[in-house]
CSV table of C-alpha atoms in Angstrom, one decimal:
chain,number,residue,atom,x,y,z
A,164,UNK,CA,34.3,89.7,29.6
A,165,UNK,CA,33.6,90.2,25.9
A,166,UNK,CA,31.8,93.3,24.7
A,167,UNK,CA,30.3,93.6,21.2
A,168,UNK,CA,30.1,96.8,19.3
A,169,UNK,CA,28.9,97.3,15.8
A,170,UNK,CA,27.0,99.7,13.6
A,171,UNK,CA,24.1,98.4,11.5
A,172,UNK,CA,26.2,98.5,8.3
A,173,UNK,CA,29.4,97.1,9.8
A,174,UNK,CA,30.5,93.6,10.9
A,175,UNK,CA,30.7,92.8,14.6
A,176,UNK,CA,33.9,93.3,16.5
A,177,UNK,CA,34.4,91.5,19.8
A,178,UNK,CA,36.7,93.2,22.3
A,179,UNK,CA,38.4,91.3,25.1
A,180,UNK,CA,39.1,94.0,27.6
A,181,UNK,CA,39.4,91.8,30.7
A,182,UNK,CA,40.6,88.3,31.1
A,183,UNK,CA,41.2,87.2,34.6
A,184,UNK,CA,42.2,84.0,36.4
A,185,UNK,CA,41.3,83.8,40.0
A,186,UNK,CA,43.6,81.8,42.3
A,187,UNK,CA,42.8,78.2,42.7
A,188,UNK,CA,40.6,77.4,45.7
A,189,UNK,CA,39.0,80.9,45.6
A,190,UNK,CA,35.6,80.4,47.4
A,191,UNK,CA,32.6,80.5,45.1
A,192,UNK,CA,31.0,83.4,46.9
A,193,UNK,CA,34.2,85.4,46.2
A,194,UNK,CA,34.1,84.4,42.5
A,195,UNK,CA,30.5,85.5,42.2
A,196,UNK,CA,31.2,88.8,44.0
A,197,UNK,CA,34.1,89.6,41.7
A,198,UNK,CA,32.1,88.8,38.5
A,199,UNK,CA,29.2,91.0,39.8
A,200,UNK,CA,31.6,93.8,40.6
A,201,UNK,CA,32.9,93.7,37.0
A,202,UNK,CA,29.6,93.4,35.3
A,203,UNK,CA,28.2,96.4,37.2
A,204,UNK,CA,30.8,98.6,35.5
A,205,UNK,CA,30.1,97.4,32.0
A,206,UNK,CA,27.6,98.8,29.5
A,207,UNK,CA,24.2,97.2,29.7
A,208,UNK,CA,23.0,95.4,26.7
A,209,UNK,CA,26.4,95.3,25.1
A,210,UNK,CA,28.1,92.7,27.3
A,211,UNK,CA,27.5,88.9,27.4
A,212,UNK,CA,28.7,87.1,30.5
A,213,UNK,CA,29.8,83.6,29.8
A,214,UNK,CA,30.6,81.5,32.9
A,215,UNK,CA,32.6,78.3,32.7
A,216,UNK,CA,30.5,75.6,34.3
A,217,UNK,CA,33.0,72.8,33.6
A,218,UNK,CA,33.3,70.7,36.7
A,219,UNK,CA,31.4,73.1,39.1
A,220,UNK,CA,28.2,75.0,38.9
A,221,UNK,CA,28.1,76.8,42.2
A,222,UNK,CA,29.5,80.2,41.1
A,223,UNK,CA,27.2,80.2,38.1
A,224,UNK,CA,24.2,79.4,40.3
A,225,UNK,CA,25.2,82.3,42.7
A,226,UNK,CA,25.3,84.7,39.8
A,227,UNK,CA,21.8,83.7,38.8
A,228,UNK,CA,20.6,84.1,42.4
A,229,UNK,CA,22.0,87.7,42.4
A,230,UNK,CA,20.0,88.6,39.3
A,231,UNK,CA,22.5,88.1,36.4
A,232,UNK,CA,21.6,86.1,33.3
A,233,UNK,CA,24.9,84.6,32.3
A,234,UNK,CA,25.4,81.9,29.7
A,235,UNK,CA,26.7,78.7,31.4
A,236,UNK,CA,29.3,77.0,29.3
A,237,UNK,CA,30.7,73.5,29.7
A,238,UNK,CA,33.8,72.8,27.7
A,239,UNK,CA,33.8,69.2,26.5
A,240,UNK,CA,35.8,66.7,24.4
A,241,UNK,CA,32.8,65.9,22.3
A,242,UNK,CA,32.1,66.9,18.7
A,243,UNK,CA,28.8,68.9,18.8
A,244,UNK,CA,27.5,72.1,20.4
A,245,UNK,CA,24.4,71.5,22.5
A,246,UNK,CA,22.1,74.2,23.9
A,247,UNK,CA,19.6,73.8,26.7
A,248,UNK,CA,18.2,77.1,27.7
A,249,UNK,CA,21.0,79.3,28.9
A,250,UNK,CA,23.4,76.4,29.1
A,251,UNK,CA,25.7,75.3,26.3
A,252,UNK,CA,28.2,72.5,26.0
A,253,UNK,CA,31.0,73.3,23.5
A,254,UNK,CA,33.7,71.0,22.4
A,255,UNK,CA,37.1,72.5,23.1
A,256,UNK,CA,38.1,72.2,19.4
A,257,UNK,CA,34.9,74.1,18.3
A,258,UNK,CA,35.7,76.9,20.8
A,259,UNK,CA,39.2,77.3,19.6
A,260,UNK,CA,38.2,77.1,15.9
A,261,UNK,CA,35.6,79.7,16.5
A,262,UNK,CA,38.0,82.1,18.2
A,263,UNK,CA,40.6,81.6,15.6
A,264,UNK,CA,38.1,82.2,12.8
A,265,UNK,CA,37.2,85.5,14.5
A,266,UNK,CA,40.9,86.3,14.6
A,267,UNK,CA,41.3,85.6,10.9
A,268,UNK,CA,38.3,87.9,10.0
A,269,UNK,CA,39.7,90.7,12.2
A,270,UNK,CA,36.6,90.4,14.5
A,271,UNK,CA,38.5,89.8,17.8
A,272,UNK,CA,40.4,92.5,19.5
A,273,UNK,CA,42.5,91.8,22.6
A,274,UNK,CA,43.6,94.7,24.8
A,275,UNK,CA,47.3,95.0,25.1
A,276,UNK,CA,46.9,96.0,28.7
A,277,UNK,CA,45.8,92.5,29.7
A,278,UNK,CA,48.2,90.8,32.1
A,279,UNK,CA,48.2,87.6,29.9
A,280,UNK,CA,48.2,89.5,26.6
A,281,UNK,CA,51.5,88.0,25.3
A,282,UNK,CA,50.6,84.5,26.5
A,283,UNK,CA,47.2,84.7,24.8
A,284,UNK,CA,48.6,85.9,21.5
A,285,UNK,CA,51.2,83.1,21.6
A,286,UNK,CA,48.6,80.5,22.3
A,287,UNK,CA,46.5,81.8,19.4
A,288,UNK,CA,49.4,81.7,17.1
A,289,UNK,CA,50.4,78.2,18.3
A,290,UNK,CA,46.9,76.8,18.0
A,291,UNK,CA,46.6,78.1,14.5
A,292,UNK,CA,50.1,76.9,13.6
A,293,UNK,CA,50.8,80.4,12.2
A,294,UNK,CA,54.2,81.6,11.3
A,295,UNK,CA,55.4,84.4,13.7
A,296,UNK,CA,54.9,87.0,11.0
A,297,UNK,CA,51.3,85.9,10.3
A,298,UNK,CA,50.1,87.3,13.6
A,299,UNK,CA,50.2,91.0,13.3
A,300,UNK,CA,48.3,94.1,14.4
A,301,UNK,CA,45.6,95.0,11.9
A,302,UNK,CA,46.3,98.2,10.0
A,303,UNK,CA,44.5,101.1,11.7
A,304,UNK,CA,43.8,99.2,15.0
A,305,UNK,CA,44.3,101.4,18.1
A,306,UNK,CA,47.6,101.0,19.8
A,307,UNK,CA,46.1,99.5,23.0
A,308,UNK,CA,44.4,96.7,21.1
A,309,UNK,CA,45.8,93.6,19.3
A,310,UNK,CA,43.8,92.2,16.5
A,311,UNK,CA,45.2,88.9,15.2
A,312,UNK,CA,44.4,88.8,11.5
């Protein structure tokens, strides 16, 4: 889940406080129940739920049936972003480029408590072809958060 916090005069900062992979073959109703459980604990109006619809739509459809309004994202190999209502198709390269741009601007904070924190940081650095010293905690960032800048 990504939460967004900003003051009117400040730039947006996106915080990744939860990143979770469910085991393969997890039944769709269990996936939907887990997402609903998480969303109920998050601040309303400050959280955008984005559900990967690549390959399967059942979990997304169940979330909508339960009253959530997630954005359904399909990751593609194409070259353009296409919106249709609450559905978006995003080329993988655009997704990665956007995340890396947020990292460069100091707009993406990743909680160090995430189980995949080290792997995520390594993937960001590898994707950006950064030198190991180029990925560093932003000066003044809280200890529990990594900002790649």
